[in-house]
PDB file of C-alpha atoms in Angstrom:
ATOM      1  CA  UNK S  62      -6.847  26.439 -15.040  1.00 46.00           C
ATOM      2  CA  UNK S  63      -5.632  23.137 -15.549  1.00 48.00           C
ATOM      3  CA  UNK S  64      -4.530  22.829 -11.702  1.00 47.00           C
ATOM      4  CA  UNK S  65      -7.691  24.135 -10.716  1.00 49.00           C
ATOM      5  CA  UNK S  66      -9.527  21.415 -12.770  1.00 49.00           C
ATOM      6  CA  UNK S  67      -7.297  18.716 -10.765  1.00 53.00           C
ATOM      7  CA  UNK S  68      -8.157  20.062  -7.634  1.00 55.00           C
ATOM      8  CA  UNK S  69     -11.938  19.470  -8.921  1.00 55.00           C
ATOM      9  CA  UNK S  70     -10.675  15.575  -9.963  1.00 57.00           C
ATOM     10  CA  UNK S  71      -9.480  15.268  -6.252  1.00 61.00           C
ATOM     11  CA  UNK S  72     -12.872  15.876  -5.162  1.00 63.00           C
ATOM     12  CA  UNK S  73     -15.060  14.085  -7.275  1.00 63.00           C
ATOM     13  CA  UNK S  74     -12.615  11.027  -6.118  1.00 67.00           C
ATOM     14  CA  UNK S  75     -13.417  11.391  -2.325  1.00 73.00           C
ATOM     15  CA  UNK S  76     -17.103  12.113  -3.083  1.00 77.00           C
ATOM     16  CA  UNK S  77     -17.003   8.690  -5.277  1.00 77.00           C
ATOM     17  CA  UNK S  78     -15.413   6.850  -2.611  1.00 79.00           C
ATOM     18  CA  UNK S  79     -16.981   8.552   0.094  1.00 84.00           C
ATOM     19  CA  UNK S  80     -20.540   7.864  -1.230  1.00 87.00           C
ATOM     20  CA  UNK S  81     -19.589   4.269  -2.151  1.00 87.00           C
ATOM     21  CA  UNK S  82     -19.385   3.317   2.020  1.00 89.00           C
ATOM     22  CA  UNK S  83     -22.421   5.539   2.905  1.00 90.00           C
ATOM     23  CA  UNK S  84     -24.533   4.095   0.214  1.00 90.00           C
ATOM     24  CA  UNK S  85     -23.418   0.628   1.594  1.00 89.00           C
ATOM     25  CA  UNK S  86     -23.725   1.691   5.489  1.00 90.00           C
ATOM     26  CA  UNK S  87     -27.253   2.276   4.499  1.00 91.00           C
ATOM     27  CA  UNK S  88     -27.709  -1.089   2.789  1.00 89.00           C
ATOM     28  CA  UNK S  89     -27.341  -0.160  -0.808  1.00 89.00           C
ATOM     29  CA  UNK S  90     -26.271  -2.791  -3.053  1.00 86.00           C
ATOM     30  CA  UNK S  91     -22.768  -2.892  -4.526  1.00 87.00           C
ATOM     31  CA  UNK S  92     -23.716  -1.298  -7.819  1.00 89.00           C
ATOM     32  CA  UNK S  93     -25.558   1.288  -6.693  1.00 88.00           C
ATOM     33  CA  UNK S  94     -23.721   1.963  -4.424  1.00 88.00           C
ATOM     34  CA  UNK S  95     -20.711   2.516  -6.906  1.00 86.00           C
ATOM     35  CA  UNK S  96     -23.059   3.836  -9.493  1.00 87.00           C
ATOM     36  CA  UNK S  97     -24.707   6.303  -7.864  1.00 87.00           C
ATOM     37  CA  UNK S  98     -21.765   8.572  -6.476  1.00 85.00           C
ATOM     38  CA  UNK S  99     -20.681   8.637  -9.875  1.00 81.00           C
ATOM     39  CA  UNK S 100     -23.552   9.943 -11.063  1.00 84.00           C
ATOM     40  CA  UNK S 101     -22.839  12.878  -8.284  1.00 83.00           C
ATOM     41  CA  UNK S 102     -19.916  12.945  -9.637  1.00 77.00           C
ATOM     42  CA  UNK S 103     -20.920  13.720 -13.149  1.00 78.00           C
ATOM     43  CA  UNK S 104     -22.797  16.299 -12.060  1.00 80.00           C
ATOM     44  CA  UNK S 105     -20.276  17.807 -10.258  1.00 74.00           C
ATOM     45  CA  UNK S 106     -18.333  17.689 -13.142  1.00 71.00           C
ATOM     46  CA  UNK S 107     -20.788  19.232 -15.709  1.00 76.00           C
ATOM     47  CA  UNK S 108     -21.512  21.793 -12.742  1.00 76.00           C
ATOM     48  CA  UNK S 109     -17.400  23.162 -12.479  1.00 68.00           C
ATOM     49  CA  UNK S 110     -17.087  22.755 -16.405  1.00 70.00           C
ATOM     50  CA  UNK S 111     -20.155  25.462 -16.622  1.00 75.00           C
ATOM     51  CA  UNK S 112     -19.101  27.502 -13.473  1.00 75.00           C
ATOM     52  CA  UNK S 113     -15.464  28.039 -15.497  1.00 67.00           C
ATOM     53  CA  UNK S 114     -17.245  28.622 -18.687  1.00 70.00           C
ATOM     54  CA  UNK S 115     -13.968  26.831 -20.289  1.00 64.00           C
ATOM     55  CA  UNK S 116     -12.934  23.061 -20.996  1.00 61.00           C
ATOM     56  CA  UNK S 117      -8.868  22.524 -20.117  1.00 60.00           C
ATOM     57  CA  UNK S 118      -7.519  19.318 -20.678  1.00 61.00           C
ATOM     58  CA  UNK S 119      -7.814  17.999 -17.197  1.00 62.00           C
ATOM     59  CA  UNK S 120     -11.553  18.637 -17.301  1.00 64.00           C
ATOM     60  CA  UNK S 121     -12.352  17.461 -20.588  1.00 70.00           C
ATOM     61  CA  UNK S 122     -10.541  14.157 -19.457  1.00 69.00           C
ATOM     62  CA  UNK S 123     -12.594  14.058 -16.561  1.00 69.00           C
ATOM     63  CA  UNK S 124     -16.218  14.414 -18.488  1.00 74.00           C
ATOM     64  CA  UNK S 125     -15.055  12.263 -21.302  1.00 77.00           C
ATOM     65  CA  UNK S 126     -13.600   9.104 -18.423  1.00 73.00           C
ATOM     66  CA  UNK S 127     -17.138  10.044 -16.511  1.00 74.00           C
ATOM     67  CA  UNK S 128     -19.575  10.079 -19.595  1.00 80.00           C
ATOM     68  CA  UNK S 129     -17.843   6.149 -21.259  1.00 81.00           C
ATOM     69  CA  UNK S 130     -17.563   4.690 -18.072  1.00 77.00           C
ATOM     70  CA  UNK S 131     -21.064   5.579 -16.227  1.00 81.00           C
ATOM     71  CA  UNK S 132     -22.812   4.950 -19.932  1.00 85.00           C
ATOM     72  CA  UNK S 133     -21.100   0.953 -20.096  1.00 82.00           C
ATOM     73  CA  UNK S 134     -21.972   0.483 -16.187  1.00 82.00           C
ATOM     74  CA  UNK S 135     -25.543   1.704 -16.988  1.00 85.00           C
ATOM     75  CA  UNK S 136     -26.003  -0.622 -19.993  1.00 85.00           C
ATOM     76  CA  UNK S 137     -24.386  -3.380 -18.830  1.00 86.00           C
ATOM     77  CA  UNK S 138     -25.676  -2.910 -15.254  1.00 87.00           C
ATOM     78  CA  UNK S 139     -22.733  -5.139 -14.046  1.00 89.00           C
ATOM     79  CA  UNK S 140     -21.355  -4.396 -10.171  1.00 89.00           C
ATOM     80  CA  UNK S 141     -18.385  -5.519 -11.640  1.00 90.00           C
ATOM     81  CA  UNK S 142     -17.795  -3.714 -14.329  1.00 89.00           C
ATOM     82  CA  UNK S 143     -19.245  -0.469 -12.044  1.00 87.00           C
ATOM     83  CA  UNK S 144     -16.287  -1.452  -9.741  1.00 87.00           C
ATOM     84  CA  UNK S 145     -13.899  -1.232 -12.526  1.00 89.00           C
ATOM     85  CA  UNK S 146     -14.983   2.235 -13.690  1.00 83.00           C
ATOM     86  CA  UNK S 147     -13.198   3.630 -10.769  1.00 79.00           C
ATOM     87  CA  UNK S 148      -9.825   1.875 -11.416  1.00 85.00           C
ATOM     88  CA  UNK S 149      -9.976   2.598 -15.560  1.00 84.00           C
ATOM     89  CA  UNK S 150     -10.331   6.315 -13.854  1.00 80.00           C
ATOM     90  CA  UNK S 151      -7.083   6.430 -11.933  1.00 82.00           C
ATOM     91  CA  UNK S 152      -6.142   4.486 -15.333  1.00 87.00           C
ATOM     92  CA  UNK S 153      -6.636   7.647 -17.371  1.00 83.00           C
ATOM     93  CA  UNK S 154      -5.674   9.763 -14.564  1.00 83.00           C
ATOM     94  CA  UNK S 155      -1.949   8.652 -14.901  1.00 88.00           C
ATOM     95  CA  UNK S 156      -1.794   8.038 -18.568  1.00 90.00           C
ATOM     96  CA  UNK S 157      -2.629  11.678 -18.844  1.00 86.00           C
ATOM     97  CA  UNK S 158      -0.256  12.333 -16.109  1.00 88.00           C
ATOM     98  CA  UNK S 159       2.574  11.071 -18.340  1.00 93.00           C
ATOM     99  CA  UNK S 160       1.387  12.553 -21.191  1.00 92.00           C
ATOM    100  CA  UNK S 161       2.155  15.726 -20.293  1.00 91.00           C
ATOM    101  CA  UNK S 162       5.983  14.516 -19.818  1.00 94.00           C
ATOM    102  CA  UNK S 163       5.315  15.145 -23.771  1.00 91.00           C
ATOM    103  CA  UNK S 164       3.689  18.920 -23.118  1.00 85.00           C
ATOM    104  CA  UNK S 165       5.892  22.349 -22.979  1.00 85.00           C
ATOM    105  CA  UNK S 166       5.192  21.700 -18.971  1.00 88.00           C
ATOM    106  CA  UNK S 167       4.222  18.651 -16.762  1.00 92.00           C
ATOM    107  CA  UNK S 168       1.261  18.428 -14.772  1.00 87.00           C
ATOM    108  CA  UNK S 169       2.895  18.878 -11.665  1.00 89.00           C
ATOM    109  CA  UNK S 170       4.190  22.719 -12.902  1.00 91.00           C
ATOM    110  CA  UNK S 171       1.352  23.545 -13.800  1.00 86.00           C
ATOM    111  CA  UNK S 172      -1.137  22.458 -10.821  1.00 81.00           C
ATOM    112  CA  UNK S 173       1.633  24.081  -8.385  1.00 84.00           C
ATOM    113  CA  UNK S 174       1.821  27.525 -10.047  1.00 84.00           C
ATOM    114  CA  UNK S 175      -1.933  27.477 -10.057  1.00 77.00           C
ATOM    115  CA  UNK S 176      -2.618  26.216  -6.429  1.00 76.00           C
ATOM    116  CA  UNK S 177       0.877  27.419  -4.745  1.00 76.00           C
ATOM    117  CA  UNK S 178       0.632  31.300  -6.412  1.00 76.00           C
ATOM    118  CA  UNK S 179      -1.694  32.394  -3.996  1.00 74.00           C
ATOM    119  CA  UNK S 180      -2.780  35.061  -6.611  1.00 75.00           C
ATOM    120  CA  UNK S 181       0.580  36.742  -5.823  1.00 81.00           C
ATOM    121  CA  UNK S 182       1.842  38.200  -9.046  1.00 86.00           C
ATOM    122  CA  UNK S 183       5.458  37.620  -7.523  1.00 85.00           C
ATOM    123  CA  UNK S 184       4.956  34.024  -6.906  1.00 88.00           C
ATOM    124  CA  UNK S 185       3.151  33.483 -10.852  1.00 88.00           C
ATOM    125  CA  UNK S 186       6.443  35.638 -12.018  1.00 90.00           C
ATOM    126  CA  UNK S 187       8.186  33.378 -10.331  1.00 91.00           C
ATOM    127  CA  UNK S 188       7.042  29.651 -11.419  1.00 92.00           C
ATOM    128  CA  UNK S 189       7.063  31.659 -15.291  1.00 92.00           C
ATOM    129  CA  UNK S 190      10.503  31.973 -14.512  1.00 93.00           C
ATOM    130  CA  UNK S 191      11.658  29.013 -12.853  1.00 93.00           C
ATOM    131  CA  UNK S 192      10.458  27.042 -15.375  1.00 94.00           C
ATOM    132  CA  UNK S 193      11.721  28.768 -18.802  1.00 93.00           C
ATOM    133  CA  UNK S 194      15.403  29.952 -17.246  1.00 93.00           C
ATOM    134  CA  UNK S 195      16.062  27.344 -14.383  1.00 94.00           C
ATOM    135  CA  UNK S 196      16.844  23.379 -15.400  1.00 95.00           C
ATOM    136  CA  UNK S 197      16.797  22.413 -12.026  1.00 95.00           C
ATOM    137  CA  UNK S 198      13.307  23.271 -11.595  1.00 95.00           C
ATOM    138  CA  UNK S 199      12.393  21.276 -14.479  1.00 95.00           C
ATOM    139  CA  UNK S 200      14.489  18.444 -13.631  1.00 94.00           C
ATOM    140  CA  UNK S 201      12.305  18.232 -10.667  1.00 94.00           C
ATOM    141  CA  UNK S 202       9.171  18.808 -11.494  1.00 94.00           C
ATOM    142  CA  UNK S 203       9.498  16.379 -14.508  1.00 95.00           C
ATOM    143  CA  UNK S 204      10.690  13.743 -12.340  1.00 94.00           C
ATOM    144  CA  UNK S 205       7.504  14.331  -9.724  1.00 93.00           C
ATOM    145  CA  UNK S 206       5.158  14.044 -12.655  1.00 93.00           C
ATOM    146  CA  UNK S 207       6.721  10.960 -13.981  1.00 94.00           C
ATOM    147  CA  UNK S 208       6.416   9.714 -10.120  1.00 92.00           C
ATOM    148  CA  UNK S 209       2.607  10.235  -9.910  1.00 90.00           C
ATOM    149  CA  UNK S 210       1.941   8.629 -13.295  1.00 92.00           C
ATOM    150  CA  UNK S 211       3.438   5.496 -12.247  1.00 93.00           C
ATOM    151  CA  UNK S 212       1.978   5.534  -8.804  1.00 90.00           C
ATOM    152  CA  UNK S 213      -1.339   6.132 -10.465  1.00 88.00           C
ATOM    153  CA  UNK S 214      -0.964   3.249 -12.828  1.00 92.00           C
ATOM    154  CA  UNK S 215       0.147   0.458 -10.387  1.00 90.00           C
ATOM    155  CA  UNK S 216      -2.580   1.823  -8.624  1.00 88.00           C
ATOM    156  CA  UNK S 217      -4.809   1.184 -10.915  1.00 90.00           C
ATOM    157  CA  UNK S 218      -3.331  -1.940 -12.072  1.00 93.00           C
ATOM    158  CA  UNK S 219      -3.355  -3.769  -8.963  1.00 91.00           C
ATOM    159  CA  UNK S 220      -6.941  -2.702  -7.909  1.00 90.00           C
ATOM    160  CA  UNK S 221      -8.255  -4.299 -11.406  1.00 93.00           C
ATOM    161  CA  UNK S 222      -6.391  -7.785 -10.542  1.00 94.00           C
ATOM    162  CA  UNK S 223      -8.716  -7.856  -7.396  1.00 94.00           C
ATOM    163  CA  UNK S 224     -11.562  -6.940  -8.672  1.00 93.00           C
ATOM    164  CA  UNK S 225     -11.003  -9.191 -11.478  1.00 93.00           C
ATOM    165  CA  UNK S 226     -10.109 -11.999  -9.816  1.00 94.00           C
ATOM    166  CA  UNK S 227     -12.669 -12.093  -7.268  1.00 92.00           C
ATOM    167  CA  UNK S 228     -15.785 -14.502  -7.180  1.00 92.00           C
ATOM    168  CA  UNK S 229     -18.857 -12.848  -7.702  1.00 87.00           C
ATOM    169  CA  UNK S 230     -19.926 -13.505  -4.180  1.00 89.00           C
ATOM    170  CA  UNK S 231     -17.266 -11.510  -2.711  1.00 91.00           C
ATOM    171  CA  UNK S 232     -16.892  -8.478  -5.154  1.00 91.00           C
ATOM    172  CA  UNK S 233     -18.201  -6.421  -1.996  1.00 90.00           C
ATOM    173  CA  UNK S 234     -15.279  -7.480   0.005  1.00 90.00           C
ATOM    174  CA  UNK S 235     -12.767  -7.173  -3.201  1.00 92.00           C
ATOM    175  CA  UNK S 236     -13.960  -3.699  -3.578  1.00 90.00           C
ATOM    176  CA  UNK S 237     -13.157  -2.880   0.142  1.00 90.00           C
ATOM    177  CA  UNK S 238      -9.578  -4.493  -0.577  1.00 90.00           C
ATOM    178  CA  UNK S 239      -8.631  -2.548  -3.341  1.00 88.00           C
ATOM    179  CA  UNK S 240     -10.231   0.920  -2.130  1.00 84.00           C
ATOM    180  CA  UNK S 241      -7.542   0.090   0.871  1.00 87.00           C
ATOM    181  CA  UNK S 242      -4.189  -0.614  -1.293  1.00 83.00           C
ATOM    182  CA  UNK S 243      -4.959   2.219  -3.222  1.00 78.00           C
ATOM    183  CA  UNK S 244      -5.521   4.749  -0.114  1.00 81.00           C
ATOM    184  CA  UNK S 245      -2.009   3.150   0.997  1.00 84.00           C
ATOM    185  CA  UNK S 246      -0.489   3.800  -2.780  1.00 82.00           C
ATOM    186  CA  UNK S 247      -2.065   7.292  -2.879  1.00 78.00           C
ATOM    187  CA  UNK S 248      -0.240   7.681   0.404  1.00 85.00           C
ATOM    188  CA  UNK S 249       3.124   6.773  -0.677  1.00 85.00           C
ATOM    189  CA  UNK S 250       2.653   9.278  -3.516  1.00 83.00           C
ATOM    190  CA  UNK S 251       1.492  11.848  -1.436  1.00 84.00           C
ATOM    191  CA  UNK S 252       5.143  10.870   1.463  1.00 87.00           C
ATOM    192  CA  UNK S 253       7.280  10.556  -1.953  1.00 84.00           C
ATOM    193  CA  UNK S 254       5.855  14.297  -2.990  1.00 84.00           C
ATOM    194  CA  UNK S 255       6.181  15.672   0.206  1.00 86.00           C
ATOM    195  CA  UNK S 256       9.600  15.005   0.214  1.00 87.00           C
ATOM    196  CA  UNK S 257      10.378  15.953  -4.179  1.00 87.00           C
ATOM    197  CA  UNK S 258       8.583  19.113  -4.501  1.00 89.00           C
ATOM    198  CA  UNK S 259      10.987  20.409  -1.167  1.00 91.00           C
ATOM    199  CA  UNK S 260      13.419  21.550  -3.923  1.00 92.00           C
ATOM    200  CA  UNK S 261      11.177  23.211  -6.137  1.00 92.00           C
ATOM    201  CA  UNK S 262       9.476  24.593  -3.739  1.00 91.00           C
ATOM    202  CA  UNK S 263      12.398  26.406  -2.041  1.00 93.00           C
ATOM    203  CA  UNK S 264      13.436  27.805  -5.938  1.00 93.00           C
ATOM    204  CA  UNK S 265      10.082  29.219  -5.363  1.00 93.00           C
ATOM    205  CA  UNK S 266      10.557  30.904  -2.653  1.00 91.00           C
ATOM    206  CA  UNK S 267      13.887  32.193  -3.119  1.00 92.00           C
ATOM    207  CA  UNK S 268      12.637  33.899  -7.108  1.00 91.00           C
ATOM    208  CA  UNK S 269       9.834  35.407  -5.266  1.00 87.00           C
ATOM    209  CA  UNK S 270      11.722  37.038  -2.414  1.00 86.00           C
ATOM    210  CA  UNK S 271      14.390  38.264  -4.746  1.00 84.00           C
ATOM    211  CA  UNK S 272      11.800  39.649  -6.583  1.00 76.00           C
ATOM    212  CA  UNK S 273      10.036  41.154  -3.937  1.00 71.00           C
ATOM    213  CA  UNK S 274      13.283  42.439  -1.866  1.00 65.00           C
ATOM    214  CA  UNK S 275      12.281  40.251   0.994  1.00 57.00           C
TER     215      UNK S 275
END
């Protein structure tokens, strides 16, 4: 559940981001136009959280990240401070991506044998498998995870130095700046896990076939 509740995050992401440059194409201002796709969001949220009729850990960090960020934009009413509620997100996003370094199996593990199963009962005998009785495996997977938590918190590191040290006057422009370093730092995490999860990938592949016969 927990990899299908990251798959959710992805999306409310693009649909923040997404909505951010319509809202702007259309002549928006810069806090609505970072407000209101994360209102969307929100309700995209609340909307998957009622769908599943269960709260994981990925979604409740997701509602809880939405519901304190969108209430201090909304009461402060500060484009700054709305432009900042997207980089405390990727913020959380990795913290909770190391954190589960600390769990019985890394976020990484657990989004793959969710999304990369299929619904094969081979392929979820499998990743059960690979991951109690095969070191390897976890070496791997342990060492993705930590990979996307740091990614995730330079990330959001660096976008919060531009936005922070950007005159008021050209927080539009600072916000197009650091929307572009982090599409660039998402895409080095995305080249760096193309290339790590070959290995577990193939220990995948090679439990489910013996299992199979194949």
């Amino acid at each position: 559940m927990e990899g299908r509740s990251l798959g959710v995050a992805l999306l409310e992401v693009a649909v923040s981001v997404g909505g951010y440059y319509v809202l702007r194409a259309c002549g928006a201002g810069v806090f609505w136009s970072l407000t209101g796709p994360a209102l969307a969001v929100a309700m995209l949220a609340v909307a998957a959280t009622i769908r599943r009729r269960r709260l994981d850990l990925v979604g409740l960090l997701v509602l809880v990240e939405l519901a304190t960020t969108l209430t201090v934009t909304l009461v402060t009413q500060n484009p700054r401070v709305a432009a900042l509620r997207e980089a405390a997100y990727v913020l959380a996003t990795g913290t909770f991506c190391l954190a589960t370094l600390f769990r019985r199996a890394p976020l990484t593990h657990t989004f793959a044998a969710s999304a990369a199963s299929f619904g094969d009962p081979a392929r979820e005998r499998a990743f059960a498998y690979a991951w109690s009785s095969v070191p390897r495996y976890r070496r791997w997977q342990r060492g993705l995870t930590a990979l996307t938590g740091v990614i995730l918190l330079a990330a959001a590191a660096v976008r919060a130095v531009i936005l922070l040290s950007a005159p008021e006057m050209e927080l539009a422009h600072a916000v197009d700046v650091s929307n572009t370093v982090t599409l660039y730092l998402l895409g080095a995490l995305g080249a760096a896990s193309g290339v790590l999860i070959q290995v577990p990938r193939r220990i995948i592949e090679r439990l489910a076939a013996a299992e199979t016969g194949s």
